[in-house]
Coordinates of C-alpha atoms in Angstrom, one line a residue:
Chain A
M574 CA -2.2 -123.8 -23.0
T575 CA -5.1 -121.5 -22.3
V576 CA -8.7 -122.7 -22.7
G577 CA -11.4 -120.0 -23.1
I578 CA -15.0 -120.6 -22.0
Q579 CA -17.4 -118.3 -23.9
F580 CA -21.0 -118.1 -22.5
C581 CA -24.1 -117.3 -24.5
G582 CA -26.4 -114.8 -22.8
G583 CA -28.5 -117.5 -21.1
C584 CA -32.1 -116.5 -22.0
N585 CA -33.3 -120.0 -22.8
P586 CA -31.0 -122.5 -21.1
R587 CA -31.7 -126.3 -21.5
I588 CA -28.5 -127.2 -19.6
D589 CA -26.9 -125.8 -16.5
R590 CA -24.2 -123.7 -18.1
G591 CA -22.8 -122.4 -14.8
Q592 CA -22.4 -125.9 -13.4
I593 CA -20.8 -127.2 -16.6
A594 CA -18.4 -124.3 -16.7
L595 CA -17.4 -125.0 -13.1
E596 CA -16.8 -128.7 -13.8
L597 CA -14.8 -127.9 -16.9
Q598 CA -12.8 -125.2 -15.2
K599 CA -11.8 -127.6 -12.3
A600 CA -10.9 -130.5 -14.6
L601 CA -8.9 -128.3 -17.0
V602 CA -7.0 -126.7 -14.2
D603 CA -6.3 -130.1 -12.8
M604 CA -5.0 -131.0 -16.3
G605 CA -2.6 -128.1 -16.1
F606 CA -4.4 -125.7 -18.4
D607 CA -5.3 -122.0 -17.7
V608 CA -8.9 -121.1 -18.1
V609 CA -10.3 -117.7 -19.0
F610 CA -14.0 -116.7 -19.4
N611 CA -15.6 -114.7 -22.2
S612 CA -12.2 -113.8 -23.7
P613 CA -11.0 -114.7 -27.2
D614 CA -7.4 -114.7 -26.0
A615 CA -7.2 -118.4 -25.7
D616 CA -5.5 -121.3 -27.5
F617 CA -8.7 -123.4 -27.5
M618 CA -12.3 -122.2 -27.1
V619 CA -15.3 -123.9 -25.5
F620 CA -18.5 -122.1 -26.8
L621 CA -21.1 -122.9 -24.2
S622 CA -24.7 -122.1 -25.3
G623 CA -27.8 -123.0 -23.3
C624 CA -29.9 -123.8 -26.3
L625 CA -29.5 -124.9 -29.9
S626 CA -29.4 -121.4 -31.2
G627 CA -25.7 -121.5 -30.2
C628 CA -25.4 -117.8 -29.5
A629 CA -22.0 -118.2 -27.7
F630 CA -20.4 -119.0 -31.1
K631 CA -22.9 -117.1 -33.3
Y632 CA -22.0 -113.8 -31.7
N633 CA -18.3 -114.5 -31.1
P634 CA -17.2 -116.5 -34.2
K635 CA -13.6 -117.6 -34.1
D636 CA -11.3 -119.8 -36.2
P637 CA -10.7 -123.4 -34.9
P638 CA -9.6 -124.9 -32.6
Y639 CA -12.8 -124.9 -30.6
V640 CA -15.7 -127.1 -29.4
T641 CA -19.3 -126.0 -29.4
V642 CA -21.8 -127.0 -26.7
A643 CA -25.4 -126.0 -27.5
A644 CA -28.0 -127.5 -25.2
A645 CA -27.2 -131.2 -24.9
T646 CA -25.1 -131.3 -28.0
V647 CA -21.3 -131.2 -28.5
D648 CA -20.2 -130.1 -31.9
G649 CA -23.7 -130.8 -33.2
A650 CA -23.9 -134.3 -31.9
E651 CA -26.5 -135.1 -29.2
V652 CA -25.1 -136.4 -26.0
P653 CA -26.7 -137.1 -22.6
A654 CA -26.3 -134.0 -20.4
K655 CA -24.0 -135.7 -18.0
R656 CA -21.6 -136.6 -20.9
I657 CA -21.1 -133.0 -22.0
V658 CA -18.2 -132.3 -19.7
P659 CA -16.3 -135.6 -20.5
E660 CA -16.9 -135.1 -24.2
V661 CA -15.5 -131.5 -24.1
L662 CA -12.5 -132.6 -22.0
M663 CA -11.8 -135.4 -24.5
K664 CA -11.8 -132.9 -27.4
V665 CA -9.5 -130.5 -25.5
R666 CA -7.2 -133.4 -24.6
K667 CA -7.1 -134.6 -28.2
Y668 CA -6.2 -131.2 -29.5
Y669 CA -3.5 -130.8 -26.9
E670 CA -2.1 -134.2 -27.8
R671 CA -2.1 -133.4 -31.4
L672 CA -0.4 -130.1 -30.7
E673 CA 2.2 -131.9 -28.6
T674 CA 2.8 -134.5 -31.4
E675 CA 3.2 -131.7 -33.9
I676 CA 5.7 -129.8 -31.7
R677 CA 7.6 -133.0 -31.1
K678 CA 7.7 -133.7 -34.8
E679 CA 8.9 -130.2 -35.6
D680 CA 11.6 -130.5 -33.0
H681 CA 12.8 -133.8 -34.5
E682 CA 12.8 -132.3 -38.0
R683 CA 14.8 -129.3 -36.7
R684 CA 17.2 -131.5 -34.9
D685 CA 17.5 -133.8 -38.0
G686 CA 18.1 -130.8 -40.2
A687 CA 20.8 -129.5 -37.9
E688 CA 22.6 -132.8 -37.8
T689 CA 22.5 -133.2 -41.6
G690 CA 23.6 -129.6 -42.1
Chain B
M918 CA -17.2 -96.2 -14.7
P919 CA -19.2 -97.6 -17.6
L920 CA -20.6 -100.5 -15.6
K921 CA -22.0 -99.7 -12.2
T922 CA -22.2 -102.5 -9.7
P923 CA -25.7 -103.2 -8.2
E924 CA -24.5 -101.7 -4.9
Q925 CA -23.2 -98.6 -6.6
Y926 CA -26.6 -98.2 -8.3
E927 CA -28.5 -98.4 -5.0
E928 CA -26.1 -96.0 -3.4
S929 CA -26.5 -93.5 -6.3
L930 CA -30.3 -93.5 -5.7
R931 CA -29.8 -92.9 -2.0
K932 CA -27.9 -89.7 -2.9
M933 CA -30.8 -88.4 -4.9
N934 CA -33.3 -85.9 -3.6
F935 CA -36.6 -87.2 -5.0
K936 CA -39.9 -85.6 -4.1
V937 CA -42.3 -88.5 -3.9
Y938 CA -45.8 -88.9 -2.5
L939 CA -47.5 -92.3 -1.8
M940 CA -50.8 -92.8 -0.2
G941 CA -51.2 -89.3 0.9
E942 CA -47.8 -88.9 2.5
E943 CA -44.4 -87.7 1.3
V944 CA -41.9 -90.5 1.2
K945 CA -38.7 -89.6 3.0
N946 CA -36.7 -92.8 2.1
V947 CA -37.6 -93.9 -1.3
V948 CA -35.1 -96.7 -1.6
D949 CA -36.2 -98.6 1.5
H950 CA -39.9 -97.9 1.4
P951 CA -41.5 -101.4 1.5
I952 CA -43.9 -100.7 -1.3
I953 CA -41.2 -99.2 -3.6
R954 CA -38.2 -101.3 -2.7
P955 CA -39.2 -104.4 -4.8
S956 CA -39.3 -102.2 -7.9
M957 CA -35.8 -100.9 -7.1
N958 CA -34.7 -104.5 -6.8
S959 CA -35.9 -105.2 -10.4
V960 CA -33.9 -102.3 -11.8
K961 CA -30.9 -103.3 -9.7
M962 CA -31.1 -106.7 -11.4
T963 CA -30.1 -105.0 -14.7
Y964 CA -26.9 -104.0 -13.0
T965 CA -26.4 -107.4 -11.3
L966 CA -26.7 -109.5 -14.4
A967 CA -24.4 -107.2 -16.4
Q968 CA -21.6 -108.2 -13.9
D969 CA -22.4 -112.0 -14.5
P970 CA -20.2 -113.7 -17.1
Q971 CA -23.0 -116.1 -17.7
H972 CA -25.2 -113.2 -19.0
A973 CA -22.7 -110.7 -20.2
E974 CA -23.3 -111.6 -23.9
L975 CA -26.9 -110.2 -23.6
M976 CA -26.6 -107.7 -20.8
T977 CA -23.6 -105.7 -22.1
A978 CA -22.6 -104.2 -25.4
T979 CA -19.7 -102.3 -26.9
S980 CA -20.5 -98.6 -27.1
S981 CA -20.6 -97.2 -30.6
L982 CA -19.5 -93.9 -29.1
T983 CA -16.5 -94.9 -27.0
G984 CA -15.7 -98.6 -27.7
K985 CA -16.1 -99.3 -24.0
K986 CA -18.2 -102.1 -22.5
I987 CA -21.5 -100.7 -21.4
N988 CA -24.8 -101.9 -20.1
R989 CA -27.1 -102.8 -23.1
F990 CA -29.8 -100.6 -21.6
C991 CA -27.5 -97.6 -22.5
H992 CA -26.7 -98.8 -26.0
L993 CA -27.5 -97.6 -29.5
H994 CA -28.4 -100.7 -31.5
Q995 CA -25.7 -101.2 -34.2
S996 CA -27.2 -104.1 -36.1
P997 CA -30.2 -106.4 -36.4
E998 CA -28.1 -108.7 -34.1
D999 CA -28.2 -106.0 -31.4
L1000 CA -32.0 -105.7 -31.8
V1001 CA -32.3 -109.5 -31.4
K1002 CA -30.0 -109.5 -28.3
K1003 CA -32.2 -106.7 -26.8
V1004 CA -35.3 -108.9 -27.0
K1005 CA -33.4 -111.9 -25.5
M1006 CA -32.0 -109.7 -22.7
Q1007 CA -35.6 -108.6 -21.9
R1008 CA -36.8 -112.2 -21.8
L1009 CA -34.0 -113.0 -19.5
M1010 CA -34.8 -110.1 -17.2
G1011 CA -38.5 -111.1 -17.2
Q1012 CA -37.5 -114.6 -16.1
K1013 CA -35.3 -113.3 -13.3
T1014 CA -37.7 -110.8 -11.8
A1015 CA -41.2 -111.9 -12.9
A1016 CA -42.0 -108.2 -13.0
C1017 CA -41.5 -105.1 -15.0
F1018 CA -37.8 -104.2 -14.7
Q1019 CA -38.5 -100.6 -15.9
R1020 CA -35.2 -99.8 -17.7
C1021 CA -36.4 -100.5 -21.2
V1022 CA -38.3 -97.1 -21.7
G1023 CA -35.0 -95.2 -21.4
M1024 CA -33.2 -97.6 -23.9
D1025 CA -36.1 -97.2 -26.3
A1026 CA -36.2 -93.5 -25.9
I1027 CA -32.5 -92.9 -26.6
N1028 CA -32.7 -95.1 -29.7
A1029 CA -35.7 -93.1 -31.0
M1030 CA -34.0 -89.8 -30.1
D1031 CA -30.8 -90.6 -31.8
S1032 CA -32.2 -91.0 -35.3
T1033 CA -34.8 -88.3 -34.9
T1034 CA -32.5 -85.5 -33.7
F1035 CA -30.0 -86.4 -36.4
E1036 CA -32.7 -85.9 -39.1
M1037 CA -33.8 -82.7 -37.4
D1038 CA -30.3 -81.2 -37.5
K1039 CA -29.9 -82.2 -41.1
K1040 CA -33.1 -80.6 -42.2
L1041 CA -33.3 -77.6 -39.8
G1042 CA -29.7 -76.8 -39.0
T1043 CA -30.3 -77.2 -35.3
E1044 CA -27.9 -78.8 -32.8
Y1045 CA -30.1 -81.2 -31.1
H1046 CA -28.2 -84.3 -32.1
K1047 CA -25.0 -82.9 -30.8
R1048 CA -26.6 -82.1 -27.5
F1049 CA -28.3 -85.5 -27.3
R1050 CA -25.1 -87.4 -28.0
S1051 CA -23.3 -85.3 -25.3
F1052 CA -26.0 -86.5 -22.9
L1053 CA -25.8 -90.1 -24.1
L1054 CA -22.0 -90.2 -23.6
K1055 CA -22.6 -89.2 -19.9
M1056 CA -25.4 -91.7 -19.6
Q1057 CA -23.2 -94.5 -20.9
E1058 CA -20.2 -93.4 -18.8
E1059 CA -22.3 -93.2 -15.6
D1060 CA -24.5 -96.2 -16.4
W1061 CA -27.6 -94.2 -15.6
T1062 CA -31.1 -95.5 -15.6
V1063 CA -33.1 -93.1 -17.7
D1064 CA -36.9 -93.0 -17.6
G1065 CA -38.5 -92.3 -21.0
A1066 CA -41.5 -90.2 -20.4
M1067 CA -44.1 -89.9 -23.2
T1068 CA -47.7 -90.3 -22.2
D1069 CA -49.4 -87.0 -21.4
V1070 CA -52.6 -87.1 -19.3
K1071 CA -54.5 -85.8 -22.4
G1072 CA -57.7 -84.4 -20.8
D1073 CA -60.6 -84.4 -23.3
R1074 CA -59.5 -87.0 -26.0
G1075 CA -61.7 -85.3 -28.5
L1076 CA -59.7 -82.1 -28.4
T1077 CA -56.2 -81.2 -29.6
P1078 CA -53.6 -80.1 -27.0
G1079 CA -54.1 -76.4 -27.7
K1080 CA -57.9 -76.6 -27.4
Q1081 CA -57.9 -78.2 -23.9
A1082 CA -59.8 -76.4 -21.1
D1083 CA -56.5 -76.5 -19.2
P1084 CA -53.4 -76.2 -21.5
D1085 CA -51.3 -78.1 -19.0
L1086 CA -53.0 -81.3 -19.8
F1087 CA -50.3 -81.8 -22.4
C1088 CA -46.7 -81.0 -21.4
R1089 CA -45.8 -77.7 -22.8
I1090 CA -43.3 -74.9 -23.0
V1091 CA -44.6 -72.1 -20.8
E1092 CA -41.6 -69.8 -21.3
R1093 CA -38.6 -69.5 -23.6
R1094 CA -35.7 -67.8 -21.9
E1095 CA -32.2 -66.9 -22.9
D1096 CA -30.7 -69.8 -20.8
G1097 CA -33.4 -72.4 -21.4
I1098 CA -37.1 -73.2 -21.2
V1099 CA -39.7 -73.5 -18.5
V1100 CA -42.0 -76.6 -18.7
R1101 CA -45.3 -77.4 -17.1
G1102 CA -47.5 -80.6 -17.4
C1103 CA -47.8 -84.1 -16.2
K1104 CA -46.6 -87.4 -17.7
A1105 CA -48.8 -90.4 -16.6
H1106 CA -48.0 -94.1 -16.0
Q1107 CA -44.2 -93.4 -15.5
T1108 CA -42.7 -96.8 -15.1
G1109 CA -39.7 -96.9 -12.8
A1110 CA -39.7 -93.1 -12.4
V1111 CA -38.3 -93.0 -8.9
N1112 CA -35.7 -95.7 -9.7
S1113 CA -34.2 -93.5 -12.4
H1114 CA -31.3 -91.0 -12.5
W1115 CA -32.7 -88.9 -15.3
V1116 CA -36.0 -88.5 -17.2
L1117 CA -36.1 -88.2 -21.0
V1118 CA -39.3 -86.4 -22.0
M1119 CA -40.9 -86.8 -25.4
P1120 CA -44.2 -85.5 -27.0
T1121 CA -47.1 -87.8 -26.6
L1122 CA -48.5 -87.6 -30.2
T1123 CA -47.9 -86.1 -33.6
M1124 CA -48.3 -82.3 -33.1
S1125 CA -49.5 -79.8 -35.7
K1126 CA -48.2 -76.3 -36.3
E1127 CA -50.9 -74.9 -33.9
D1128 CA -49.6 -77.1 -31.2
A1129 CA -45.9 -76.4 -31.7
D1130 CA -45.4 -75.5 -28.0
F1131 CA -46.3 -79.1 -27.1
A1132 CA -43.7 -80.5 -29.5
L1133 CA -41.1 -80.8 -26.8
S1134 CA -38.3 -83.1 -25.8
F1135 CA -35.7 -82.7 -23.1
V1136 CA -33.8 -84.4 -20.3
A1137 CA -33.7 -83.5 -16.6
P1138 CA -32.3 -85.1 -13.5
A1139 CA -35.1 -87.2 -12.0
D1140 CA -34.8 -85.3 -8.7
A1141 CA -34.6 -81.8 -10.3
E1142 CA -36.3 -78.9 -8.5
G1143 CA -39.7 -78.6 -10.2
I1144 CA -40.3 -82.3 -10.7
F1145 CA -42.3 -84.4 -8.2
Y1146 CA -44.1 -87.8 -8.3
I1147 CA -47.3 -89.2 -7.0
L1148 CA -47.0 -93.0 -7.0
G1149 CA -49.8 -95.2 -8.4
R1150 CA -51.5 -97.9 -6.4
Q1151 CA -51.3 -101.5 -7.4
S1152 CA -53.7 -104.3 -6.6
C1153 CA -52.7 -105.9 -3.3
D1154 CA -49.8 -103.4 -2.8
T1155 CA -50.3 -103.1 1.0
R1156 CA -49.5 -106.8 1.4
K1157 CA -45.9 -105.6 1.2
L1158 CA -46.4 -103.8 4.5
E1159 CA -47.5 -107.0 6.3
G1160 CA -44.0 -108.3 6.7
G1161 CA -44.6 -111.9 5.8
Q1162 CA -42.7 -114.2 3.4
F1163 CA -45.1 -115.2 0.7
D1164 CA -48.6 -113.5 0.7
M1165 CA -47.2 -110.9 -1.7
G1166 CA -46.5 -113.7 -4.2
N1167 CA -43.2 -112.1 -5.3
K1168 CA -41.4 -110.8 -2.2
E1169 CA -38.2 -109.6 -4.0
F1170 CA -39.3 -108.0 -7.2
G1171 CA -42.0 -105.7 -8.6
G1172 CA -42.6 -102.5 -10.6
H1173 CA -44.0 -99.1 -10.0
E1174 CA -45.7 -96.3 -12.0
A1175 CA -46.1 -92.7 -11.0
M1176 CA -47.6 -89.4 -12.1
M1177 CA -44.5 -87.3 -13.0
I1178 CA -45.4 -83.6 -12.5
F1179 CA -43.4 -80.7 -14.0
D1180 CA -44.3 -77.7 -11.9
N1181 CA -42.5 -74.9 -13.8
L1182 CA -39.4 -77.0 -14.4
F1183 CA -36.5 -75.1 -15.8
V1184 CA -34.5 -76.9 -18.5
P1185 CA -31.2 -75.4 -19.8
W1186 CA -30.9 -75.3 -23.5
E1187 CA -28.1 -78.0 -23.5
N1188 CA -30.7 -80.5 -22.3
V1189 CA -33.4 -79.6 -24.8
F1190 CA -33.7 -81.9 -27.9
M1191 CA -36.9 -80.6 -29.4
C1192 CA -38.6 -77.2 -28.9
G1193 CA -41.4 -76.5 -31.2
E1194 CA -40.3 -78.6 -34.3
Y1195 CA -43.7 -80.2 -34.5
E1196 CA -43.0 -81.8 -37.9
F1197 CA -40.6 -84.2 -36.2
S1198 CA -42.9 -85.1 -33.3
G1199 CA -44.6 -87.9 -35.3
A1200 CA -41.4 -89.6 -36.3
L1201 CA -40.2 -89.5 -32.7
V1202 CA -43.4 -90.9 -31.3
E1203 CA -43.6 -93.6 -34.0
R1204 CA -40.0 -94.8 -33.4
F1205 CA -40.2 -94.8 -29.7
A1206 CA -43.5 -96.7 -29.8
G1207 CA -42.0 -99.1 -32.3
Y1208 CA -39.0 -99.9 -30.1
H1209 CA -41.3 -100.3 -27.1
R1210 CA -43.7 -102.6 -28.9
Q1211 CA -40.7 -104.7 -29.8
S1212 CA -39.7 -104.7 -26.1
Y1213 CA -42.9 -106.4 -25.1
G1214 CA -42.0 -109.4 -27.3
G1215 CA -39.2 -110.0 -24.8
C1216 CA -40.2 -108.8 -21.3
K1217 CA -43.7 -110.2 -21.2
V1218 CA -42.4 -113.5 -22.6
G1219 CA -40.0 -113.8 -19.7
V1220 CA -42.7 -113.1 -17.1
G1221 CA -44.8 -115.6 -19.1
D1222 CA -42.1 -118.2 -18.7
V1223 CA -42.4 -117.8 -14.9
L1224 CA -46.2 -118.0 -15.0
I1225 CA -46.2 -121.1 -17.1
G1226 CA -43.7 -122.7 -14.7
A1227 CA -45.9 -121.7 -11.8
A1228 CA -49.0 -123.2 -13.4
A1229 CA -47.2 -126.4 -14.2
L1230 CA -46.0 -126.6 -10.5
A1231 CA -49.5 -126.0 -9.3
A1232 CA -50.7 -128.9 -11.4
D1233 CA -47.9 -131.0 -10.0
Y1234 CA -48.7 -130.1 -6.4
N1235 CA -52.5 -130.7 -7.0
G1236 CA -51.7 -134.1 -8.5
A1237 CA -53.4 -133.0 -11.7
N1238 CA -50.3 -133.0 -13.9
K1239 CA -51.2 -136.1 -15.8
A1240 CA -54.7 -135.0 -16.8
S1241 CA -54.7 -134.5 -20.6
H1242 CA -56.6 -131.2 -20.5
V1243 CA -54.0 -129.8 -18.1
K1244 CA -51.1 -130.9 -20.3
D1245 CA -53.0 -129.3 -23.3
K1246 CA -53.5 -126.0 -21.5
L1247 CA -49.8 -125.8 -20.6
I1248 CA -49.0 -126.5 -24.3
E1249 CA -51.3 -123.7 -25.3
M1250 CA -49.7 -121.3 -22.8
M1251 CA -46.2 -122.1 -24.2
H1252 CA -47.5 -121.8 -27.8
L1253 CA -48.9 -118.3 -27.1
N1254 CA -45.8 -117.2 -25.2
E1255 CA -43.4 -118.4 -27.9
T1256 CA -45.6 -116.7 -30.6
L1257 CA -45.0 -113.4 -28.8
Y1258 CA -41.3 -114.1 -28.7
A1259 CA -41.3 -115.0 -32.4
C1260 CA -42.8 -111.6 -33.1
G1261 CA -40.1 -109.8 -31.0
I1262 CA -37.4 -111.7 -32.8
A1263 CA -38.9 -111.2 -36.2
C1264 CA -39.2 -107.4 -36.0
S1265 CA -35.6 -107.3 -34.8
A1266 CA -34.2 -109.6 -37.4
E1267 CA -35.9 -107.4 -40.1
G1268 CA -34.5 -104.2 -38.6
H1269 CA -32.7 -101.5 -40.7
K1270 CA -30.1 -98.8 -40.4
T1271 CA -31.2 -95.2 -39.8
A1272 CA -29.4 -92.1 -41.1
S1273 CA -27.8 -91.6 -37.7
G1274 CA -26.3 -95.1 -37.8
N1275 CA -28.4 -96.9 -35.2
Y1276 CA -30.9 -99.7 -36.1
L1277 CA -34.7 -99.5 -36.1
I1278 CA -37.0 -102.5 -35.9
D1279 CA -39.4 -103.4 -38.7
L1280 CA -42.3 -101.2 -37.6
L1281 CA -45.1 -103.4 -39.1
L1282 CA -43.8 -106.5 -37.3
A1283 CA -43.2 -104.6 -34.1
N1284 CA -46.8 -103.4 -34.1
V1285 CA -48.1 -107.0 -34.9
C1286 CA -46.0 -108.1 -31.9
K1287 CA -47.6 -105.6 -29.5
Q1288 CA -51.1 -106.3 -30.9
N1289 CA -50.6 -109.9 -29.9
V1290 CA -49.3 -108.8 -26.5
T1291 CA -52.6 -107.0 -25.9
R1292 CA -54.3 -110.4 -26.1
F1293 CA -52.1 -113.4 -25.4
P1294 CA -51.0 -112.7 -21.8
Y1295 CA -54.7 -112.5 -20.9
E1296 CA -55.3 -115.9 -22.3
I1297 CA -52.1 -117.3 -20.6
A1298 CA -53.3 -115.7 -17.3
R1299 CA -56.8 -117.3 -17.8
L1300 CA -55.3 -120.7 -18.4
A1301 CA -53.0 -120.3 -15.4
E1302 CA -56.0 -119.5 -13.2
D1303 CA -57.8 -122.4 -14.7
I1304 CA -55.0 -124.8 -13.8
A1305 CA -54.4 -123.2 -10.4
G1306 CA -57.9 -123.7 -9.2
G1307 CA -60.1 -121.5 -7.0
L1308 CA -57.9 -121.9 -4.0
M1309 CA -55.6 -119.2 -5.4
V1310 CA -58.2 -116.6 -4.4
T1311 CA -59.8 -118.2 -1.4
M1312 CA -57.0 -119.6 0.7
P1313 CA -56.2 -118.1 4.1
S1314 CA -53.3 -115.8 4.8
E1315 CA -49.7 -116.7 5.7
K1316 CA -50.4 -115.4 9.2
D1317 CA -53.1 -118.1 9.5
L1318 CA -50.6 -120.7 8.4
R1319 CA -48.2 -119.5 11.1
N1320 CA -50.9 -119.3 13.8
P1321 CA -50.6 -122.3 16.2
V1322 CA -54.4 -122.8 16.3
T1323 CA -55.3 -122.5 12.6
G1324 CA -51.9 -123.5 11.1
K1325 CA -52.3 -127.2 11.7
Y1326 CA -55.7 -127.3 10.0
I1327 CA -54.4 -125.4 7.0
E1328 CA -51.5 -127.8 6.8
K1329 CA -53.9 -130.7 7.0
Y1330 CA -56.7 -129.6 4.7
L1331 CA -54.8 -127.6 2.1
Q1332 CA -52.4 -130.3 1.3
G1333 CA -52.1 -131.5 -2.3
I1334 CA -49.9 -134.4 -3.0
P1335 CA -48.3 -135.6 0.2
S1336 CA -44.7 -135.2 -0.9
V1337 CA -45.1 -131.5 -1.2
P1338 CA -45.4 -129.2 1.9
T1339 CA -48.7 -127.3 2.1
E1340 CA -46.6 -124.1 2.3
H1341 CA -45.0 -124.7 -1.1
R1342 CA -48.5 -125.2 -2.6
M1343 CA -49.6 -121.9 -1.1
R1344 CA -46.5 -120.1 -2.3
I1345 CA -46.9 -121.2 -5.9
L1346 CA -50.6 -120.2 -5.8
R1347 CA -49.7 -116.8 -4.4
L1348 CA -47.2 -116.3 -7.2
I1349 CA -49.9 -117.0 -9.8
E1350 CA -52.2 -114.7 -8.0
N1351 CA -49.5 -112.0 -8.0
I1352 CA -48.9 -112.2 -11.7
T1353 CA -52.6 -112.6 -12.8
L1354 CA -54.3 -110.2 -10.4
G1355 CA -51.9 -108.9 -7.8
T1356 CA -49.2 -106.2 -8.0
A1357 CA -47.4 -107.8 -11.0
A1358 CA -50.7 -107.9 -13.0
V1359 CA -50.1 -104.2 -13.5
G1360 CA -47.2 -105.2 -15.7
Y1361 CA -48.4 -108.5 -17.1
R1362 CA -52.0 -107.7 -17.9
T1363 CA -53.0 -104.0 -18.1
E1364 CA -49.6 -102.8 -19.2
S1365 CA -49.8 -105.5 -21.9
M1366 CA -53.0 -103.9 -23.1
H1367 CA -52.1 -100.2 -22.9
G1368 CA -48.3 -99.9 -22.4
A1369 CA -46.5 -98.8 -25.5
G1370 CA -49.9 -97.7 -26.9
S1371 CA -53.3 -99.2 -26.7
P1372 CA -54.5 -101.8 -29.2
Q1373 CA -56.1 -99.3 -31.6
A1374 CA -52.7 -97.4 -31.9
Q1375 CA -51.2 -100.6 -33.3
R1376 CA -54.1 -101.2 -35.7
I1377 CA -53.6 -97.8 -37.2
M1378 CA -49.9 -98.5 -37.7
I1379 CA -50.7 -102.0 -39.1
S1380 CA -53.1 -100.3 -41.5
R1381 CA -50.4 -97.8 -42.6
Q1382 CA -47.6 -100.3 -42.9
G1383 CA -49.6 -103.3 -44.2
N1384 CA -49.1 -102.6 -47.9
L1385 CA -52.7 -103.4 -48.9
E1386 CA -52.4 -102.1 -52.4
Q1387 CA -49.7 -104.6 -53.2
K1388 CA -52.0 -107.4 -51.8
K1389 CA -54.8 -106.2 -54.1
A1390 CA -52.4 -106.2 -57.1
L1391 CA -51.4 -109.8 -56.3
A1392 CA -55.0 -110.9 -56.1
K1393 CA -55.8 -109.2 -59.4
K1394 CA -53.0 -110.9 -61.2
I1395 CA -53.9 -114.4 -59.9
A1396 CA -57.6 -113.8 -60.8
G1397 CA -56.8 -112.5 -64.3
I1398 CA -58.0 -109.0 -63.7
P1399 CA -56.1 -106.3 -65.6
A1400 CA -54.0 -104.0 -63.4

């Protein structure tokens, strides 16, 4: 799975976007994901904005799945700055697990269908 | 090559053949001259940040002409969103340089030229818009820095251009030839002139029929035969020649202004965008001024961010950060700074589409923005000086700090809180000095007053755009007075 990290322009950052992106990139690669920056060609997007204006998402809207970071909030909920990376990783992991479950379920259904047919 | 790297930008300047005078001497190496170099670094930052994924959202845009990714400084605004991003980019640039980064004038000029030349062609059957778009394509492709040149030296302010004792006091067409025109005159206060690849010249005010020869717009390579520059002095500029680390306050970045003199400059027709069409001079001036008044709601705010931060650090280093009046002054500085930003954002959000397709700011709000800029940076600077204390202008030089005899006394007696080295305290005071009354004060103070038009120019526009009759009608209705 490819995870995209989309930055805002960074005119009013309340968080260290660069550091957060680096930590996310490292952890996501360790988890086996590919990471791309400022590209919509991804299976899951992380919109990383420095302030609550949320320009990363505002100027590059995309259908889910995604997670938004805007200042010290993740998907609109306030979190301590040091919890931003773990919260985002948790959301990516949850999405991936859901995806895996769905794929597994579809495989089973296909197999069951083939057996009954 | 729609996005130049910062190295390519610097290299491209080295290949140019500028004719520049500074302090009575011709400058042979413009790029490395210690007084000019910091201003080049500021423009270079517009190229650096465009390469940085963390700032690409603001620093780059998709060209409406080619669909390619280009530097936002070369972009025709395609929406109110683009206008907002422009202001945010300028704030970012101000934060990164704490100086005038010079490239806005060209961006504002191309946006004013685009709609004006389009309307000229439509009404007059000329081909200025086609010529302009052809230049703009090259500008975007080559990622040129273009210097917008508007302000004539103007001579006797009580006289129209044609009635001046010397007609060259306003840039003018001195000869129309089959292959182009010959131009003479001088543009004053030319920000970033010798860091630019091209100059885009515009008339300085609304011209009448009698002054049609002064209704003139064209582009020329900044190093063309027939153009030369005399650089302006800045307060404390020779500190850059001393070779230290911090007495100049901002070692890395700065700005510059120059007299740009056209000494019988030949301009081929393909580079001429207005040549006597006086009835469009007013629209061009008004639009350029409007865009540039919007710009100040971004760039000055970014520099203000640095100054507020420096004042807060000075308070920390002095051990005065807990004093309620100091806290209150910092709050006031932030309030004033964010008010300027709010004006910049507001005139952008209320922008509208022009006939040529690009977007123009709300002119009333842009003029309100700039009118505030003529005042608030002065108050922010006053408060910064208040918090910094008198040492900002009385402390010894860096050389005295480095001197083995005097250095230890400076270390001992100019210390603030013990956890902060004396040198750090001196550095932050020098930065405040630089922005409030040193080289950067040119941009932060006096340019805030007169750049993009002096205060009275905005008041005239506010009077024109303020819709006073509607306000009277509202009052009559509420008061029960028949219309």
